[in-house]
Amino acid sequence: MTLEDVVGRIRRAERKSGREPGSVSLCAVSKVQPEDRVRAVLEAGHRFFGENRVQEAQQRWSLFRPTFPDVTLHLIGPLQSNKVKAALDLFDGIESIDRESLAEKLSTELARRDGAAPTLFIQINTGDEPQKAGVSPAEADRFIDRCREHWRLPISGLMAIPPAEEAPAPHFALLAGLAERHGLDRISMGMSGDFETAIEFGSTEVRVGSAVFGERVVAT
Ligand SMILES: *Cc1c(COP(=O)(O)O)cnc(C)c1O
């Protein structure tokens, strides 16, 4: 599996689902991957990457960004409140807004900075899994409204990671329905094992790691 294969499969899945060609973006998840694999994907021209840890991302991208300044970087893992400033300095998008205290911190910090806010997604825990980050579906309507109205966050979309041991389709349907109900255009769902299904259900960005770079050497 390579970048080219994954992009080809995304384009085919778009056609098959009657989606606009090119309407689905590929967020290449570079967490834990060795430098040479990431460099190869950059040299192939890819520019949209995802990372799940702030510190690890700082290290990796301080190395690559001087050479590839047009990279778009999204945080797709949990964000601790004490790392909000660092995250805003580094990332073009934050996909893991999952609690009031984080929404408040982001809101305060963004008000302090002028300039464009990053692309913001709320993470929904579609399977209500206790060990997983994200807002419970039962709380989602209220949380989305509060982020937008009370904290004045320019929310672009929703993100979810379905339970590993369940069929992903109902979770993708839930997320897409929630996004539609709130008039949110961007839906971040689909990983190496299920991105074609996610596209069928309306994903606008798939987060694909191992299918692009190869298996991760260290588990995360
Ligand atoms: C690691 C990770 C991915 C990519 O997983 P693969 O199965 O390697 O494609 C996607 N989304 C999140 C939030 C991740 O942490």
Coordinates of N, CA and C and ligand atoms in Angstrom, one line a residue:
M1 N 0.9 -1.2 0.0 CA 0.0 0.0 0.0 C 0.9 1.2 0.0
T2 N 0.5 2.2 -0.8 CA 1.3 3.4 -0.9 C 0.3 4.6 -0.9
L3 N 0.9 5.8 -0.9 CA 0.1 7.0 -1.0 C -0.7 7.0 -2.3
E4 N -0.1 6.6 -3.4 CA -0.8 6.6 -4.7 C -2.0 5.6 -4.7
D5 N -1.8 4.5 -4.1 CA -2.9 3.5 -4.0 C -4.0 4.1 -3.2
V6 N -3.7 4.7 -2.1 CA -4.8 5.2 -1.2 C -5.5 6.3 -1.9
V7 N -4.8 7.2 -2.6 CA -5.4 8.3 -3.3 C -6.3 7.7 -4.4
G8 N -5.8 6.7 -5.1 CA -6.6 6.0 -6.1 C -7.9 5.4 -5.6
R9 N -7.8 4.8 -4.4 CA -9.0 4.2 -3.8 C -10.0 5.3 -3.3
I10 N -9.4 6.4 -2.8 CA -10.3 7.5 -2.4 C -11.1 8.0 -3.7
R11 N -10.4 8.2 -4.8 CA -11.1 8.7 -6.0 C -12.1 7.8 -6.5
R12 N -11.8 6.4 -6.4 CA -12.8 5.4 -6.9 C -14.0 5.5 -5.9
A13 N -13.8 5.6 -4.6 CA -14.9 5.6 -3.7 C -15.8 6.8 -3.9
E14 N -15.1 8.0 -4.2 CA -15.9 9.2 -4.5 C -16.8 8.9 -5.7
R15 N -16.3 8.3 -6.8 CA -17.1 8.1 -8.0 C -18.2 7.1 -7.7
K16 N -17.9 6.1 -6.9 CA -18.9 5.1 -6.6 C -20.1 5.6 -5.8
S17 N -19.8 6.6 -4.9 CA -20.8 7.2 -4.1 C -21.4 8.4 -4.7
G18 N -21.0 8.7 -5.9 CA -21.6 9.9 -6.6 C -21.1 11.2 -5.9
R19 N -19.9 11.2 -5.3 CA -19.4 12.4 -4.7 C -18.6 13.1 -5.7
E20 N -18.5 14.4 -5.6 CA -17.7 15.3 -6.4 C -16.2 14.8 -6.4
P21 N -15.6 14.7 -7.6 CA -14.2 14.2 -7.6 C -13.3 15.2 -6.9
G22 N -12.5 14.7 -6.0 CA -11.6 15.5 -5.2 C -12.2 16.1 -4.0
S23 N -13.5 15.7 -3.7 CA -14.2 16.4 -2.5 C -13.7 15.7 -1.2
V24 N -13.0 14.6 -1.3 CA -12.6 14.0 0.0 C -11.1 14.2 0.1
S25 N -10.6 14.8 1.2 CA -9.2 15.0 1.5 C -8.6 13.9 2.2
L26 N -7.3 13.7 2.0 CA -6.6 12.6 2.7 C -5.7 13.3 3.7
C27 N -6.0 13.0 5.0 CA -5.1 13.4 6.1 C -4.2 12.2 6.4
A28 N -2.9 12.4 6.0 CA -2.0 11.3 6.2 C -1.5 11.3 7.6
V29 N -1.8 10.3 8.4 CA -1.5 10.3 9.8 C -0.1 9.7 10.0
S30 N 0.8 10.7 10.3 CA 2.2 10.4 10.4 C 2.8 10.1 11.8
K31 N 1.9 10.0 12.8 CA 2.3 9.7 14.2 C 3.2 8.5 14.2
V32 N 4.2 8.5 15.0 CA 5.2 7.4 15.2 C 6.0 7.0 14.0
Q33 N 5.6 7.5 12.8 CA 6.3 6.9 11.6 C 7.7 7.5 11.5
P34 N 8.6 6.6 11.0 CA 10.0 7.1 10.9 C 10.2 8.2 9.9
E35 N 11.2 9.0 10.1 CA 11.4 10.2 9.3 C 11.5 9.9 7.7
D36 N 12.1 8.8 7.4 CA 12.2 8.6 5.9 C 10.9 8.3 5.2
R37 N 10.0 7.6 6.0 CA 8.7 7.4 5.4 C 7.9 8.7 5.2
V38 N 8.0 9.6 6.2 CA 7.2 10.8 6.1 C 7.8 11.7 5.0
R39 N 9.2 11.7 4.9 CA 9.8 12.5 3.9 C 9.4 12.0 2.5
A40 N 9.3 10.7 2.3 CA 8.9 10.1 1.0 C 7.5 10.6 0.6
V41 N 6.6 10.7 1.6 CA 5.3 11.1 1.2 C 5.3 12.6 0.9
L42 N 6.1 13.4 1.7 CA 6.2 14.8 1.4 C 6.8 15.0 0.0
E43 N 7.8 14.2 -0.3 CA 8.5 14.4 -1.6 C 7.6 14.0 -2.8
A44 N 6.6 13.1 -2.5 CA 5.6 12.7 -3.5 C 4.6 13.8 -3.7
G45 N 4.7 14.9 -2.9 CA 3.8 16.1 -3.1 C 2.7 16.2 -2.1
H46 N 2.5 15.2 -1.2 CA 1.4 15.3 -0.3 C 1.6 16.4 0.8
R47 N 0.6 17.1 1.2 CA 0.7 18.2 2.1 C -0.2 18.3 3.3
F48 N -1.0 17.3 3.5 CA -2.0 17.3 4.6 C -1.7 16.1 5.5
F49 N -1.4 16.5 6.7 CA -0.9 15.4 7.7 C -1.7 15.6 9.0
G50 N -1.8 14.4 9.7 CA -2.4 14.4 11.0 C -1.4 13.8 12.1
E51 N -1.5 14.3 13.3 CA -0.7 13.9 14.4 C -1.6 13.7 15.6
N52 N -1.2 12.8 16.5 CA -2.1 12.7 17.7 C -1.4 13.2 19.0
R53 N -0.2 13.6 18.9 CA 0.5 14.1 20.2 C 1.2 15.4 19.8
V54 N 1.0 16.4 20.7 CA 1.5 17.7 20.5 C 3.0 17.7 20.4
Q55 N 3.6 17.1 21.5 CA 5.1 17.2 21.6 C 5.8 16.4 20.4
E56 N 5.2 15.2 20.2 CA 5.8 14.5 19.1 C 5.7 15.2 17.7
A57 N 4.6 15.9 17.5 CA 4.4 16.6 16.3 C 5.3 17.8 16.2
Q58 N 5.6 18.5 17.4 CA 6.5 19.6 17.4 C 7.9 19.2 16.9
Q59 N 8.3 18.0 17.4 CA 9.6 17.5 17.0 C 9.7 17.2 15.5
R60 N 8.7 16.4 15.1 CA 8.7 16.0 13.7 C 8.6 17.1 12.7
W61 N 7.7 18.1 13.0 CA 7.4 19.1 12.0 C 8.4 20.3 12.1
S62 N 9.1 20.4 13.2 CA 10.2 21.5 13.2 C 11.3 21.0 12.3
L63 N 11.3 19.8 12.0 CA 12.3 19.2 11.1 C 11.9 19.5 9.6
F64 N 10.6 19.2 9.3 CA 10.1 19.2 7.9 C 9.6 20.6 7.5
R65 N 9.0 21.3 8.4 CA 8.3 22.5 8.0 C 9.2 23.6 7.3
P66 N 10.4 23.8 7.7 CA 11.3 24.7 7.0 C 11.4 24.4 5.5
T67 N 11.5 23.1 5.2 CA 11.6 22.7 3.8 C 10.2 22.6 3.1
F68 N 9.2 22.3 3.8 CA 7.8 22.2 3.3 C 6.9 23.1 4.0
P69 N 7.0 24.4 3.8 CA 6.2 25.4 4.6 C 4.7 25.3 4.3
D70 N 4.3 24.7 3.2 CA 2.9 24.7 2.8 C 2.1 23.5 3.4
V71 N 2.7 22.8 4.3 CA 2.1 21.6 4.9 C 0.9 22.1 5.8
T72 N -0.2 21.4 5.7 CA -1.4 21.6 6.6 C -1.3 20.5 7.6
L73 N -1.4 20.9 8.9 CA -1.2 19.9 10.0 C -2.4 19.9 10.9
H74 N -3.0 18.8 11.1 CA -4.2 18.7 12.0 C -3.8 17.8 13.3
L75 N -4.3 18.3 14.4 CA -4.2 17.5 15.6 C -5.5 16.6 15.7
I76 N -5.2 15.3 15.8 CA -6.4 14.4 15.8 C -6.4 13.6 17.1
G77 N -5.5 13.9 18.0 CA -5.5 13.2 19.3 C -5.9 14.1 20.4
P78 N -6.1 13.6 21.6 CA -6.6 14.4 22.8 C -5.7 15.6 23.0
L79 N -6.3 16.7 23.4 CA -5.6 17.9 23.7 C -5.8 18.3 25.2
Q80 N -4.7 18.3 25.9 CA -4.7 18.8 27.3 C -4.8 20.3 27.3
S81 N -5.5 20.8 28.3 CA -5.6 22.3 28.4 C -4.3 23.0 28.5
N82 N -3.3 22.4 29.1 CA -2.0 23.1 29.3 C -1.2 23.1 28.0
K83 N -1.7 22.4 26.9 CA -1.0 22.4 25.7 C -1.7 23.2 24.6
V84 N -2.7 23.9 25.0 CA -3.5 24.6 24.0 C -2.7 25.6 23.2
K85 N -1.9 26.4 23.9 CA -1.0 27.4 23.2 C -0.1 26.8 22.3
A86 N 0.6 25.7 22.7 CA 1.5 25.0 21.8 C 0.8 24.5 20.6
A87 N -0.4 23.9 20.8 CA -1.2 23.4 19.7 C -1.6 24.4 18.7
L88 N -2.0 25.6 19.2 CA -2.4 26.7 18.3 C -1.2 27.2 17.5
D89 N 0.0 27.2 18.2 CA 1.2 27.6 17.4 C 1.5 26.7 16.3
L90 N 1.2 25.4 16.5 CA 1.7 24.4 15.5 C 0.6 23.9 14.5
F91 N -0.6 23.8 14.9 CA -1.6 23.1 14.1 C -2.5 24.1 13.3
D92 N -2.8 23.7 12.1 CA -3.8 24.4 11.2 C -5.2 24.0 11.5
G93 N -5.3 22.8 12.2 CA -6.7 22.3 12.5 C -6.6 21.5 13.8
I94 N -7.7 21.6 14.6 CA -7.8 20.8 15.8 C -9.1 20.0 15.8
E95 N -9.0 18.7 15.7 CA -10.1 17.9 15.5 C -10.7 17.2 16.7
S96 N -10.1 17.5 17.9 CA -10.4 16.8 19.1 C -11.0 17.6 20.2
I97 N -11.9 18.6 19.9 CA -12.6 19.4 20.9 C -13.6 18.4 21.5
D98 N -13.5 18.2 22.8 CA -14.3 17.2 23.4 C -14.9 17.5 24.8
R99 N -14.6 18.7 25.3 CA -15.1 19.1 26.6 C -15.2 20.6 26.8
E100 N -16.0 21.0 27.7 CA -16.3 22.4 28.0 C -15.0 23.2 28.3
S101 N -14.2 22.5 29.2 CA -13.0 23.3 29.7 C -12.0 23.5 28.5
L102 N -12.0 22.6 27.6 CA -11.1 22.8 26.4 C -11.7 23.9 25.5
A103 N -13.0 23.8 25.3 CA -13.7 24.9 24.5 C -13.4 26.2 25.0
E104 N -13.5 26.4 26.4 CA -13.3 27.6 27.0 C -11.9 28.1 26.8
K105 N -10.9 27.2 27.0 CA -9.5 27.6 26.9 C -9.2 28.0 25.5
L106 N -9.7 27.3 24.5 CA -9.5 27.6 23.1 C -10.1 29.0 22.8
S107 N -11.3 29.2 23.3 CA -12.0 30.5 23.1 C -11.2 31.6 23.6
T108 N -10.7 31.5 24.9 CA -9.9 32.6 25.5 C -8.6 32.8 24.7
E109 N -7.9 31.7 24.4 CA -6.6 31.9 23.7 C -6.8 32.5 22.3
L110 N -7.9 32.1 21.6 CA -8.1 32.6 20.3 C -8.4 34.1 20.3
A111 N -9.1 34.5 21.3 CA -9.5 35.9 21.5 C -8.2 36.7 21.7
R112 N -7.2 36.2 22.3 CA -6.0 36.9 22.6 C -5.1 37.0 21.3
R113 N -5.3 36.1 20.4 CA -4.5 36.2 19.2 C -5.3 36.8 18.1
D114 N -4.7 37.7 17.3 CA -5.5 38.0 16.1 C -5.0 37.1 15.0
G115 N -5.7 37.1 13.9 CA -5.4 36.2 12.8 C -6.4 35.1 12.8
A116 N -6.2 34.2 11.8 CA -7.2 33.2 11.5 C -7.2 32.1 12.6
A117 N -8.4 31.7 13.0 CA -8.5 30.6 13.9 C -8.2 29.3 13.1
P118 N -7.7 28.3 13.7 CA -7.5 27.0 13.0 C -8.9 26.4 12.6
T119 N -8.9 25.4 11.8 CA -10.1 24.7 11.5 C -10.4 23.8 12.7
L120 N -11.6 23.9 13.2 CA -12.0 23.3 14.4 C -13.1 22.2 14.2
F121 N -12.8 21.0 14.8 CA -13.8 19.9 14.8 C -14.1 19.5 16.2
I122 N -15.4 19.1 16.4 CA -15.8 18.5 17.7 C -15.7 17.0 17.5
Q123 N -15.1 16.4 18.5 CA -15.0 14.9 18.4 C -16.2 14.3 19.1
I124 N -16.8 13.4 18.5 CA -18.0 12.7 19.0 C -17.6 11.2 19.3
N125 N -17.9 10.8 20.5 CA -17.7 9.4 20.9 C -18.9 8.6 20.5
T126 N -19.0 8.2 19.2 CA -20.3 7.7 18.7 C -20.6 6.3 19.3
G127 N -19.6 5.6 19.8 CA -19.9 4.3 20.5 C -20.1 4.5 22.0
D128 N -20.0 5.7 22.5 CA -20.1 5.9 24.0 C -19.1 5.0 24.7
E129 N -17.9 4.9 24.2 CA -16.9 4.0 24.9 C -16.3 4.8 26.0
P130 N -16.2 4.2 27.2 CA -15.7 5.0 28.4 C -14.2 5.4 28.2
Q131 N -13.4 4.5 27.5 CA -12.0 4.8 27.5 C -11.7 5.8 26.3
K132 N -12.7 6.2 25.5 CA -12.4 7.0 24.3 C -12.8 8.4 24.5
A133 N -12.0 9.3 24.0 CA -12.3 10.8 24.0 C -13.6 11.0 23.2
G134 N -14.1 12.2 23.3 CA -15.2 12.6 22.5 C -16.5 12.8 23.3
V135 N -17.4 13.6 22.7 CA -18.6 14.0 23.4 C -19.6 12.8 23.1
S136 N -20.4 12.5 24.1 CA -21.4 11.4 24.0 C -22.5 11.9 23.0
P137 N -23.0 11.0 22.2 CA -24.1 11.4 21.2 C -25.2 12.1 21.9
A138 N -25.5 11.6 23.2 CA -26.7 12.3 23.9 C -26.4 13.7 24.3
E139 N -25.1 14.1 24.4 CA -24.8 15.5 24.8 C -24.4 16.3 23.5
A140 N -24.3 15.7 22.4 CA -23.7 16.3 21.2 C -24.4 17.6 20.8
D141 N -25.7 17.6 20.7 CA -26.5 18.8 20.2 C -26.2 20.0 21.1
R142 N -26.2 19.7 22.4 CA -26.0 20.8 23.3 C -24.6 21.3 23.2
F143 N -23.6 20.4 23.2 CA -22.2 20.8 23.2 C -21.9 21.6 21.9
I144 N -22.4 21.1 20.8 CA -22.1 21.8 19.5 C -22.6 23.2 19.6
D145 N -23.9 23.4 20.0 CA -24.5 24.7 20.1 C -23.7 25.6 21.1
R146 N -23.3 25.0 22.2 CA -22.5 25.8 23.2 C -21.2 26.3 22.7
C147 N -20.5 25.4 22.0 CA -19.2 25.8 21.4 C -19.4 27.0 20.4
R148 N -20.5 26.9 19.7 CA -20.6 28.0 18.7 C -21.2 29.2 19.3
E149 N -22.2 29.1 20.1 CA -22.9 30.3 20.6 C -22.3 30.9 21.8
H150 N -21.9 30.0 22.8 CA -21.4 30.6 24.0 C -19.9 30.9 23.9
W151 N -19.1 29.9 23.3 CA -17.7 30.1 23.3 C -17.2 30.7 22.0
R152 N -18.2 30.9 21.1 CA -17.9 31.6 19.8 C -16.8 31.0 19.0
L153 N -16.7 29.7 19.0 CA -15.7 29.0 18.3 C -16.3 28.7 16.9
P154 N -15.4 29.0 15.8 CA -15.9 28.8 14.5 C -15.7 27.3 14.1
I155 N -16.7 26.5 14.5 CA -16.6 25.0 14.3 C -16.9 24.7 12.8
S156 N -16.0 23.9 12.3 CA -16.2 23.5 10.8 C -16.8 22.2 10.7
G157 N -16.6 21.3 11.6 CA -17.1 19.9 11.4 C -17.0 19.1 12.6
L158 N -17.2 17.8 12.4 CA -17.2 16.8 13.4 C -16.2 15.7 13.1
M159 N -15.7 15.0 14.1 CA -14.8 13.9 13.9 C -15.2 12.7 14.8
A160 N -15.0 11.5 14.4 CA -15.2 10.4 15.2 C -14.3 9.2 14.9
I161 N -14.1 8.4 15.9 CA -13.3 7.1 15.7 C -14.3 6.0 16.2
P162 N -14.9 5.3 15.3 CA -15.8 4.2 15.7 C -15.2 3.1 16.5
P163 N -15.9 2.4 17.3 CA -15.3 1.3 18.1 C -14.6 0.3 17.2
A164 N -13.5 -0.2 17.6 CA -12.7 -1.0 16.8 C -13.4 -2.3 16.4
E165 N -14.2 -2.8 17.4 CA -14.7 -4.2 17.1 C -16.2 -4.2 16.6
E166 N -16.6 -3.0 16.1 CA -18.0 -2.9 15.6 C -18.0 -2.5 14.1
A167 N -19.0 -2.9 13.4 CA -19.1 -2.4 12.0 C -19.2 -0.9 12.1
P168 N -18.4 -0.2 11.2 CA -18.3 1.3 11.3 C -19.5 2.0 10.7
A169 N -20.2 1.4 9.8 CA -21.3 2.1 9.1 C -22.3 2.9 9.9
P170 N -22.9 2.2 11.0 CA -23.8 3.0 11.8 C -23.2 4.2 12.5
H171 N -22.0 4.1 12.8 CA -21.3 5.2 13.5 C -21.0 6.3 12.5
F172 N -20.7 6.0 11.3 CA -20.5 7.0 10.2 C -21.8 7.7 9.9
A173 N -22.9 6.9 9.9 CA -24.2 7.5 9.6 C -24.6 8.4 10.7
L174 N -24.4 8.1 12.0 CA -24.7 8.9 13.1 C -23.9 10.3 13.0
L175 N -22.7 10.2 12.7 CA -21.8 11.4 12.7 C -22.3 12.3 11.5
A176 N -22.6 11.7 10.4 CA -23.0 12.5 9.2 C -24.4 13.1 9.5
G177 N -25.2 12.4 10.1 CA -26.6 13.0 10.5 C -26.4 14.2 11.4
L178 N -25.6 14.0 12.4 CA -25.4 15.1 13.4 C -24.8 16.3 12.7
A179 N -23.8 16.1 11.8 CA -23.2 17.2 11.1 C -24.2 17.9 10.2
E180 N -25.1 17.2 9.5 CA -26.1 17.8 8.7 C -27.1 18.6 9.5
R181 N -27.5 18.0 10.6 CA -28.5 18.7 11.5 C -28.0 20.1 11.9
H182 N -26.6 20.1 12.1 CA -26.0 21.4 12.6 C -25.4 22.2 11.5
G183 N -25.7 21.8 10.2 CA -25.1 22.6 9.1 C -23.6 22.7 9.1
L184 N -23.0 21.6 9.5 CA -21.5 21.6 9.5 C -21.0 20.8 8.3
D185 N -20.1 21.4 7.5 CA -19.8 20.9 6.2 C -18.7 19.8 6.3
R186 N -17.9 19.8 7.3 CA -16.7 18.9 7.2 C -16.9 17.7 8.2
I187 N -16.6 16.5 7.7 CA -16.8 15.3 8.5 C -15.6 14.5 8.4
S188 N -14.8 14.4 9.5 CA -13.6 13.7 9.5 C -13.8 12.2 10.1
M189 N -13.9 11.3 9.1 CA -14.1 9.9 9.6 C -13.6 9.0 8.5
G190 N -13.1 7.8 8.9 CA -12.5 6.8 8.0 C -11.0 6.7 8.3
M191 N -10.5 5.5 8.5 CA -9.1 5.2 8.7 C -8.7 4.1 7.7
S192 N -7.5 3.6 7.9 CA -7.0 2.6 6.9 C -8.0 1.5 6.6
G193 N -8.7 1.0 7.6 CA -9.5 -0.2 7.4 C -10.9 0.1 6.9
D194 N -11.3 1.3 6.9 CA -12.7 1.6 6.6 C -13.0 2.9 5.8
F195 N -11.9 3.5 5.2 CA -12.1 4.8 4.6 C -13.1 4.8 3.5
E196 N -13.2 3.7 2.7 CA -14.1 3.7 1.6 C -15.6 3.7 2.1
T197 N -15.8 3.0 3.2 CA -17.2 3.0 3.8 C -17.5 4.4 4.3
A198 N -16.5 5.0 4.9 CA -16.7 6.4 5.4 C -17.0 7.4 4.3
I199 N -16.4 7.2 3.1 CA -16.7 8.1 2.0 C -18.1 7.9 1.5
E200 N -18.6 6.7 1.5 CA -19.9 6.4 1.1 C -20.9 7.1 2.0
F201 N -20.5 7.3 3.3 CA -21.4 7.9 4.3 C -21.2 9.4 4.4
G202 N -20.4 10.0 3.5 CA -20.3 11.4 3.5 C -19.0 12.0 4.1
S203 N -18.0 11.2 4.4 CA -16.8 11.7 4.9 C -16.2 12.8 4.0
T204 N -15.6 13.9 4.5 CA -14.9 14.8 3.7 C -13.4 14.8 3.9
E205 N -13.0 14.1 5.0 CA -11.6 13.9 5.2 C -11.4 12.6 5.9
V206 N -10.6 11.8 5.3 CA -10.3 10.5 5.8 C -8.9 10.6 6.5
R207 N -8.7 10.0 7.6 CA -7.4 10.0 8.4 C -6.8 8.6 8.2
V208 N -5.8 8.6 7.4 CA -5.2 7.3 7.0 C -3.8 7.2 7.4
G209 N -3.4 6.3 8.2 CA -2.0 6.2 8.7 C -1.3 5.0 8.0
S210 N -1.5 3.8 8.6 CA -0.7 2.7 8.1 C -0.9 2.3 6.6
A211 N -2.0 2.6 6.1 CA -2.2 2.3 4.6 C -1.3 3.2 3.7
V212 N -1.0 4.4 4.3 CA -0.1 5.3 3.5 C 1.3 5.0 3.8
F213 N 1.7 4.9 5.1 CA 3.1 4.8 5.5 C 3.6 3.4 5.7
G214 N 2.8 2.4 5.9 CA 3.2 1.1 6.4 C 2.8 1.0 7.8
E215 N 2.8 -0.2 8.4 CA 2.5 -0.4 9.8 C 3.3 0.4 10.7
R216 N 2.7 0.9 11.8 CA 3.5 1.7 12.8 C 4.3 0.7 13.6
V217 N 5.5 1.1 13.8 CA 6.4 0.2 14.6 C 6.1 0.2 16.0
V218 N 5.7 1.3 16.6 CA 5.3 1.4 18.0 C 3.8 1.5 18.0
A219 N 3.1 0.8 18.9 CA 1.7 0.9 19.0 C 1.3 2.2 19.7
T220 N 0.2 2.8 19.3 CA -0.3 4.0 20.0 C -1.8 3.8 20.3
Ligands
LIG1 C1 -3.8 6.6 14.3 C2 -5.0 7.3 14.0 C3 -5.6 7.2 12.7 C4 -4.9 6.4 11.6 O1 -5.1 5.0 11.8 P1 -4.7 3.9 10.7 O2 -5.5 2.7 11.1 O3 -3.3 3.7 10.7 O4 -5.1 4.5 9.4 C5 -6.7 7.9 12.4 N1 -7.3 8.7 13.3 C6 -6.9 8.8 14.6 C7 -7.6 9.7 15.6 C8 -5.7 8.1 14.9 O5 -5.2 8.2 16.2

